[in-house]
Short mmCIF file of C-alpha atoms in Angstrom, two decimals:
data_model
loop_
_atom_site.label_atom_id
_atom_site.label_comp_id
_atom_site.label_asym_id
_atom_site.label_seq_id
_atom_site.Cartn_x
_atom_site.Cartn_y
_atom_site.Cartn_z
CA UNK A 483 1.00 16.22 30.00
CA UNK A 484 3.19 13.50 28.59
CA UNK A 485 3.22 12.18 25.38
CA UNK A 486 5.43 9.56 23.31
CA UNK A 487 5.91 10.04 20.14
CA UNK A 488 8.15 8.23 17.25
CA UNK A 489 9.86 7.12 20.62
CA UNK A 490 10.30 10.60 22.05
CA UNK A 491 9.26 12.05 25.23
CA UNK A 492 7.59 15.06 25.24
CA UNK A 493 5.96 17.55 27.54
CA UNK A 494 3.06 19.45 26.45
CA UNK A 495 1.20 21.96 28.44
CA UNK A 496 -2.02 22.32 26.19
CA UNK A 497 -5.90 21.62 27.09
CA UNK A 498 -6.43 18.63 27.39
CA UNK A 499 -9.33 18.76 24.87
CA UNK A 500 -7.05 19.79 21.85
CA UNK A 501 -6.68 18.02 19.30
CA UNK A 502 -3.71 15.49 19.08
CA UNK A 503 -3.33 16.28 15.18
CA UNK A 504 -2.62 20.78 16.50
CA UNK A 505 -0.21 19.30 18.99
CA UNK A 506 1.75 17.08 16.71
CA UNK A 507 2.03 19.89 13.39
CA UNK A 508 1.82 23.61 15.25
CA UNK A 509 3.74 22.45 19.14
CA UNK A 510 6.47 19.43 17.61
CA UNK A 511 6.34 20.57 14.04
CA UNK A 512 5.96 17.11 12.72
CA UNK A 513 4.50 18.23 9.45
CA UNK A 514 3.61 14.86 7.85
CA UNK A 515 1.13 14.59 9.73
CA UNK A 516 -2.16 16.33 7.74
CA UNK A 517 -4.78 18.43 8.11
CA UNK A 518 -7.65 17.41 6.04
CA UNK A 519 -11.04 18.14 7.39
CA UNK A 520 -11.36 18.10 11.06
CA UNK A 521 -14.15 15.81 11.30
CA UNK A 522 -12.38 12.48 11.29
CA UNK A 523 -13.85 11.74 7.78
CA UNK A 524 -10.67 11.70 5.32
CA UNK A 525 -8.02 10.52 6.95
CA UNK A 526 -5.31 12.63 5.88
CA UNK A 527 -4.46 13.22 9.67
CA UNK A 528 -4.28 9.57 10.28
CA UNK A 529 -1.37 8.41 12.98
CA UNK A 530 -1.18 5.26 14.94
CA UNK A 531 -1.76 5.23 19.21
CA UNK A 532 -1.02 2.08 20.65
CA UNK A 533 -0.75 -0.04 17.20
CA UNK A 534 -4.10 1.58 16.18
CA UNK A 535 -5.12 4.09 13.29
CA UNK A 536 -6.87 7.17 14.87
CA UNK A 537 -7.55 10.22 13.80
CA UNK A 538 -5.58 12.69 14.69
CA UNK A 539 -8.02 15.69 14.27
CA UNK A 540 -10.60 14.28 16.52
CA UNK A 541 -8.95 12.87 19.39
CA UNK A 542 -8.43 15.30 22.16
CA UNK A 543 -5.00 15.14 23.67
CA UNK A 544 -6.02 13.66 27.04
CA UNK A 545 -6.99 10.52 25.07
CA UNK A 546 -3.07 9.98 24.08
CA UNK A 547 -1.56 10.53 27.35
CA UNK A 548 0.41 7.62 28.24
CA UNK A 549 0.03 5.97 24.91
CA UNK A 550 2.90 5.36 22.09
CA UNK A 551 2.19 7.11 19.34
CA UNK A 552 3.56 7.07 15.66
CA UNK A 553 3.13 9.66 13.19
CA UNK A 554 4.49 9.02 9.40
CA UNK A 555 7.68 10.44 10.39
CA UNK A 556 7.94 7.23 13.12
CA UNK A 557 8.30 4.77 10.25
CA UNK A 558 11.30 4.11 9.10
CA UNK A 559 12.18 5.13 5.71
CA UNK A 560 13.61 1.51 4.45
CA UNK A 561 10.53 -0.26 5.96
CA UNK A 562 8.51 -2.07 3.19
CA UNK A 563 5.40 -0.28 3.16
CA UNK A 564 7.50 3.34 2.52
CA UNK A 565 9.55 1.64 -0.42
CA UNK A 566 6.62 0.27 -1.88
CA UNK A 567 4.72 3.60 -1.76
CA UNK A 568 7.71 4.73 -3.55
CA UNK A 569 8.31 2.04 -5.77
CA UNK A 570 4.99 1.37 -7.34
CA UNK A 571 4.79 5.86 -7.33
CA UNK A 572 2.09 5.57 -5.38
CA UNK A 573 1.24 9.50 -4.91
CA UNK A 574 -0.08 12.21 -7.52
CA UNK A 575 -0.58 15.36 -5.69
CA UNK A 576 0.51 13.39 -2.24
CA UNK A 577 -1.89 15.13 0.44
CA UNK A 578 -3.46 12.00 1.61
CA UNK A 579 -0.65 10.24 1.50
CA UNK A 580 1.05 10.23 5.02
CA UNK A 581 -2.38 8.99 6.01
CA UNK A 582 -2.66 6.48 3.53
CA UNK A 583 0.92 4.86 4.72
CA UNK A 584 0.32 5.31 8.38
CA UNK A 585 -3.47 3.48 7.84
CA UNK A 586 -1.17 0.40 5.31
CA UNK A 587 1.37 0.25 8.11
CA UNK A 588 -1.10 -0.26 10.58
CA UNK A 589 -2.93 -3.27 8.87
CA UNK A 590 0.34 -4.71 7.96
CA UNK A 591 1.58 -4.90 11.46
CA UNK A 592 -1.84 -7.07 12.65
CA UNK A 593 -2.11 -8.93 9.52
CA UNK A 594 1.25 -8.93 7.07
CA UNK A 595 -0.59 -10.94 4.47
CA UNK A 596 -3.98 -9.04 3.87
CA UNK A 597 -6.34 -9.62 1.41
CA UNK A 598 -8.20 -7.64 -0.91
CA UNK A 599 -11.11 -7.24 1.60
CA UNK A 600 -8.46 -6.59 4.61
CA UNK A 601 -6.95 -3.55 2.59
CA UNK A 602 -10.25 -2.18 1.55
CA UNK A 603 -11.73 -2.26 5.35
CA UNK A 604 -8.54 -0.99 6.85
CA UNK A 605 -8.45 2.07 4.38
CA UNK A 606 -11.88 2.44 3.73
CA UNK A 607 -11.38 6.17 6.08
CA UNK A 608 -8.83 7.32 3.76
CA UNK A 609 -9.69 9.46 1.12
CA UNK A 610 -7.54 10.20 -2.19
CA UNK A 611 -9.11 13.05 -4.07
CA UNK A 612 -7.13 11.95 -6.90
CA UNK A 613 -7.95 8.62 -7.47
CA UNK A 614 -4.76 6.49 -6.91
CA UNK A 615 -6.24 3.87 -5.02
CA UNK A 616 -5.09 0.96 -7.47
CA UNK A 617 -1.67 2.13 -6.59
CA UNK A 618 -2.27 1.96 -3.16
CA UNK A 619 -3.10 -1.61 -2.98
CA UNK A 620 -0.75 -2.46 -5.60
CA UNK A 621 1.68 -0.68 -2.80
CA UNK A 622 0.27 -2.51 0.22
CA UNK A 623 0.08 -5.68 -1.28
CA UNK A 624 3.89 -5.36 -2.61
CA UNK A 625 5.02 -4.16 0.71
CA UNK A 626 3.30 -7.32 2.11
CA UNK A 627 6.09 -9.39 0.06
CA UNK A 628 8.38 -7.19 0.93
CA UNK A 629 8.28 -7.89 4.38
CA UNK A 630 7.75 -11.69 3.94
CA UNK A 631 10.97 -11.84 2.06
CA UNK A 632 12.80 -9.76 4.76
CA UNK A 633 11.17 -10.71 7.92
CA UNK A 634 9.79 -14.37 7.39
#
């Protein structure tokens, strides 16, 4: 099978039933990608396949086959959201985080001005354990401006 990831090309031979988050950490070693629970519920494993948040650890490979996909290591380190997250220090222990940015990224690239509502229903899979969700929509709402001040 085929897959694109972060712009790559890579062939995987795997069944096609595995999940897309194994394939991504234990075959291509992209690390940032995490494993949380396995049943879809806490978004640490979060990446984006066509433009879309999915998670990782319940979508069988076949499903991704043919599809763009972008982990957290696909973003680009000066885009807005990232230097918000970093700005504003989003993280405390930083497990969910990849997630968290990959899920903000997501929303911003369908609607770069959301609202309070629009953050909480686009993250409202992602779980922090630690409780830093103020920061995260200080984060999302600052990389919003960000990108309105860069991009237009």
């Amino acid at each position: 099978m085929r897959l694109r990831i972060n712009g790559e090309t890579y062939e995987i031979e795997e069944h096609p039933d595995t999940p897309l988050l194994w394939v991504i950490r234990e075959k291509l070693k992209l690390t940032g990608t995490k494993f949380g629970c396995l049943k879809g519920l806490c978004g640490s494993c979060t990446v984006l396949i066509n433009r879309e948040a999915v998670r990782s650890c319940i979508t069988p490979l076949k499903e991704a086959v043919g599809k763009d996909i972008t982990t957290i290591e696909g973003i680009p380190e000066n885009h807005p959201v990232k230097r918000a997250w970093k700005e504003i220090s989003v993280p405390q222990c930083g497990y969910c985080q990849s997630g968290q940015i990959v899920s903000a990224y997501a929303l911003l690239l369908k609607n770069p001005k959301p609202t309070r509502g629009d953050i909480v229903s686009a993250l409202k899979g992602n779980l922090c354990r630690c409780g830093t969700y103020p920061r995260i929509f200080k984060a999302i709402i600052k990389a919003s401006e960000l990108m309105e001040r860069e991009y237009g």
